[in-house]
GROMACS .gro file of C-alpha atoms in nm:
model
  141
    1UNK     CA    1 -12.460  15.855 -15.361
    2UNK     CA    2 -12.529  15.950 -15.718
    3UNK     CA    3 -12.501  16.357 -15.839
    4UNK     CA    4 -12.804  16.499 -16.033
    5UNK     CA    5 -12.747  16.789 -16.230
    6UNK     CA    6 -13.072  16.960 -16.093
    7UNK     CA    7 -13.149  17.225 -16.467
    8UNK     CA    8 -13.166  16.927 -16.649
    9UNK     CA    9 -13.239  16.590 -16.456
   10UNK     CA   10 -12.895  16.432 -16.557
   11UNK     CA   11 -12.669  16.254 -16.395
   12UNK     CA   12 -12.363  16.516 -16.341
   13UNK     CA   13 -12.083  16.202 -16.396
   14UNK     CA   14 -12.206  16.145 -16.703
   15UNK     CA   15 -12.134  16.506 -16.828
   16UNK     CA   16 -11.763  16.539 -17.067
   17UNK     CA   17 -11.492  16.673 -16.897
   18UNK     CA   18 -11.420  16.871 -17.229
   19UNK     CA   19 -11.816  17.067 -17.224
   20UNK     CA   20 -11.811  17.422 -17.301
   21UNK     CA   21 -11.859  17.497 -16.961
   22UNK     CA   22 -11.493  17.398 -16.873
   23UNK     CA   23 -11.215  17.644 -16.874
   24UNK     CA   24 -10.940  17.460 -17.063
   25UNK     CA   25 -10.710  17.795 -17.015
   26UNK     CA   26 -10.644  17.695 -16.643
   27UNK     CA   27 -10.402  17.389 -16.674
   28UNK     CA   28 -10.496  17.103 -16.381
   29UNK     CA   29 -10.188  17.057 -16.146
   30UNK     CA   30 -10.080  16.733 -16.149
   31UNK     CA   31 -10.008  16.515 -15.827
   32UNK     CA   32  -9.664  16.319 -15.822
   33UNK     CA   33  -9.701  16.024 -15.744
   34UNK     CA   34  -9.495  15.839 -15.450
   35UNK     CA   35  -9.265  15.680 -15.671
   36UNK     CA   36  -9.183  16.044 -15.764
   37UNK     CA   37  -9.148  16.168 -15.491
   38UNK     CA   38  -8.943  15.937 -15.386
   39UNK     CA   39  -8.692  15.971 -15.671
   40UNK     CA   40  -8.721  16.340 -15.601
   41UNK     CA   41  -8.612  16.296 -15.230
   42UNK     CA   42  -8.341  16.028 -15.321
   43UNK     CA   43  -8.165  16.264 -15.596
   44UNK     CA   44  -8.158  16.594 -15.353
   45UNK     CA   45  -7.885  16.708 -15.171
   46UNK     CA   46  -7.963  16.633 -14.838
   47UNK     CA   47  -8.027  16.272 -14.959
   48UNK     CA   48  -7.718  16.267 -15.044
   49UNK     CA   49  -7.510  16.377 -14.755
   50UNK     CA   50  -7.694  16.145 -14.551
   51UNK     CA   51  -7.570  15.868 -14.760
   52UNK     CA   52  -7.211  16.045 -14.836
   53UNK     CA   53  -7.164  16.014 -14.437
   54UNK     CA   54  -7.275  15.676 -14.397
   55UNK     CA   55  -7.046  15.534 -14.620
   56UNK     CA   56  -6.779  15.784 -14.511
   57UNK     CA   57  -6.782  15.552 -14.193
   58UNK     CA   58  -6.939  15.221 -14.259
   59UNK     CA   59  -6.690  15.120 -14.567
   60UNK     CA   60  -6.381  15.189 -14.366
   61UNK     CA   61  -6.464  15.045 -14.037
   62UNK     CA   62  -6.589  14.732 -14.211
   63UNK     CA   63  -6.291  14.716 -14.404
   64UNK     CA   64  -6.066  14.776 -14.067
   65UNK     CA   65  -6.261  14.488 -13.886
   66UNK     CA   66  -6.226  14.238 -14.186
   67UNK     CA   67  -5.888  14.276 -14.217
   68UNK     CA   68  -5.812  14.253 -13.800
   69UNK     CA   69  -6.056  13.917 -13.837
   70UNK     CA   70  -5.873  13.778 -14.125
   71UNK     CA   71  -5.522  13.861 -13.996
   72UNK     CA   72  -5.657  13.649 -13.683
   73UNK     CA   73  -5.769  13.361 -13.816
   74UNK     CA   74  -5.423  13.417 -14.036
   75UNK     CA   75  -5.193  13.402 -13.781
   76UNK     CA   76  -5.425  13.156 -13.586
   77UNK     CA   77  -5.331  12.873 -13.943
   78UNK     CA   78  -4.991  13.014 -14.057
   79UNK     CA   79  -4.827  13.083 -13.658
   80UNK     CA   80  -4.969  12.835 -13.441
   81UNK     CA   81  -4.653  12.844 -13.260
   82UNK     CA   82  -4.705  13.224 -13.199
   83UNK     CA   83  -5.058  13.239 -13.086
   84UNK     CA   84  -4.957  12.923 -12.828
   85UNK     CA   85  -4.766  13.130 -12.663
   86UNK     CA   86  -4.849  13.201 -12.333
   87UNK     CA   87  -4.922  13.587 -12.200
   88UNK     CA   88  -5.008  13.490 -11.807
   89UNK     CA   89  -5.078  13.168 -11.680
   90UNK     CA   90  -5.302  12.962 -11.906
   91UNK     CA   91  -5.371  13.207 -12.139
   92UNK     CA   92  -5.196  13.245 -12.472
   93UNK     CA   93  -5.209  13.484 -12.748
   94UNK     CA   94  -5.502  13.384 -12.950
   95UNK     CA   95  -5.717  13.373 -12.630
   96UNK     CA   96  -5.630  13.742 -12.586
   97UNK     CA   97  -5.671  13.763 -12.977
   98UNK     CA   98  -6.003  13.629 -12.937
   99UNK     CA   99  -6.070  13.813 -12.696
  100UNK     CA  100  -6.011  14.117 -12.874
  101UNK     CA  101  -6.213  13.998 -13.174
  102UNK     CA  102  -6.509  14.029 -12.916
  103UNK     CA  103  -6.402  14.393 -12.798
  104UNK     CA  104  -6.352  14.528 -13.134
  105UNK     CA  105  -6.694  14.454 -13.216
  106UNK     CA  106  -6.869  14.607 -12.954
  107UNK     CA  107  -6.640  14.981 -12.956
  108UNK     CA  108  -6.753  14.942 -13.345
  109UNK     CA  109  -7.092  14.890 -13.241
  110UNK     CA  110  -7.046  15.160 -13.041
  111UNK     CA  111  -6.883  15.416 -13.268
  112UNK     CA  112  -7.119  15.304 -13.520
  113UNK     CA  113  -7.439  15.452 -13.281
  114UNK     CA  114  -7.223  15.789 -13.168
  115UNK     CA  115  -7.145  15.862 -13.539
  116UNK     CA  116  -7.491  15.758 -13.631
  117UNK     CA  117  -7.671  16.004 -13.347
  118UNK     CA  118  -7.415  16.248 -13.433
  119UNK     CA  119  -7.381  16.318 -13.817
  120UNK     CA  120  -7.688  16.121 -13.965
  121UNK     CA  121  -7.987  16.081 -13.789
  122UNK     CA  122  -8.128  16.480 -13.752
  123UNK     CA  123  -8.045  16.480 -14.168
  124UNK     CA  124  -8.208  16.144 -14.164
  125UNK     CA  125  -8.510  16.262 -14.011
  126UNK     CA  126  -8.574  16.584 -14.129
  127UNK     CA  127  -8.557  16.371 -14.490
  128UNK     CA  128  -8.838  16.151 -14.344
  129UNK     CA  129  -9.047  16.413 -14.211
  130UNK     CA  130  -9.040  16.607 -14.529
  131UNK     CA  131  -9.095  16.286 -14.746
  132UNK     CA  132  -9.423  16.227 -14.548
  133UNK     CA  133  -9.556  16.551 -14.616
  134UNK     CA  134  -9.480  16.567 -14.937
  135UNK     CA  135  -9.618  16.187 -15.007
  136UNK     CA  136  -9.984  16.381 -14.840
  137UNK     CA  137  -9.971  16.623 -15.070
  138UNK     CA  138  -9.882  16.875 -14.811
  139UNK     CA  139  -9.539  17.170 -14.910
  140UNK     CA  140  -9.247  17.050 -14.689
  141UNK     CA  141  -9.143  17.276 -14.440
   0.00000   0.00000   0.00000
């Protein structure tokens, strides 16, 4: 649908932005665009703590579960004497080893979800709410 300036029979697009008509006093206020806000969100200090937490857990545990997997598969090459070893019956060490392998990754599984409901995902949230609002053009709560 095309404007008409109505006064003068012109189209009203094809006026300058810079007529006399304009007040250049008032400056326009400039919409951020997503990549902005984006940065914005990523350099605040909730950001932050969100990711200060994660790592707070997820470095150490992963380190903790590497090094129980590697000292398994360790002893499994250097001891094979010690992980034939019977505990009852039929099984031997490095069934029970195995075994644990298994366990230790779901309890980390778990603790990973309890720490994650607990300390990150309100912060987590709230950042994602906000970040919506602000990427609509609408003032964060």
């Amino acid at each position: 649908m095309e404007q008409v300036n109505t006064q003068e029979g012109r189209d009203a697009s094809a006026e300058p932005v810079d007529g006399p008509w304009y007040d250049t006093a008032v400056p326009r206020q400039r919409v951020p665009s997503a990549a902005e806000i984006y940065l914005e969100v990523q350099r605040s200090p909730a950001f932050q703590e969100v990711r200060r937490r994660y790592r707070r857990f997820v470095f150490p545990a992963a380190l903790a579960f590497l090094l129980w997997y590697l000292a398994y598969v360790v002893a499994a090459t250097a001891v094979p004497q010690l992980m034939a070893r019977p505990v009852v019956g039929a099984v031997n060490v490095a069934m029970v080893a195995g075994l644990g392998q298994f366990l230790t990754t779901f309890l980390l599984t778990w603790a990973y979800a309890r720490h994650a409901r607990l300390r990150r995902d309100r912060a987590a949230l709230e950042l994602r709410w906000d970040t919506q609002e602000m990427t609509r053009g609408v003032e964060p709560r």
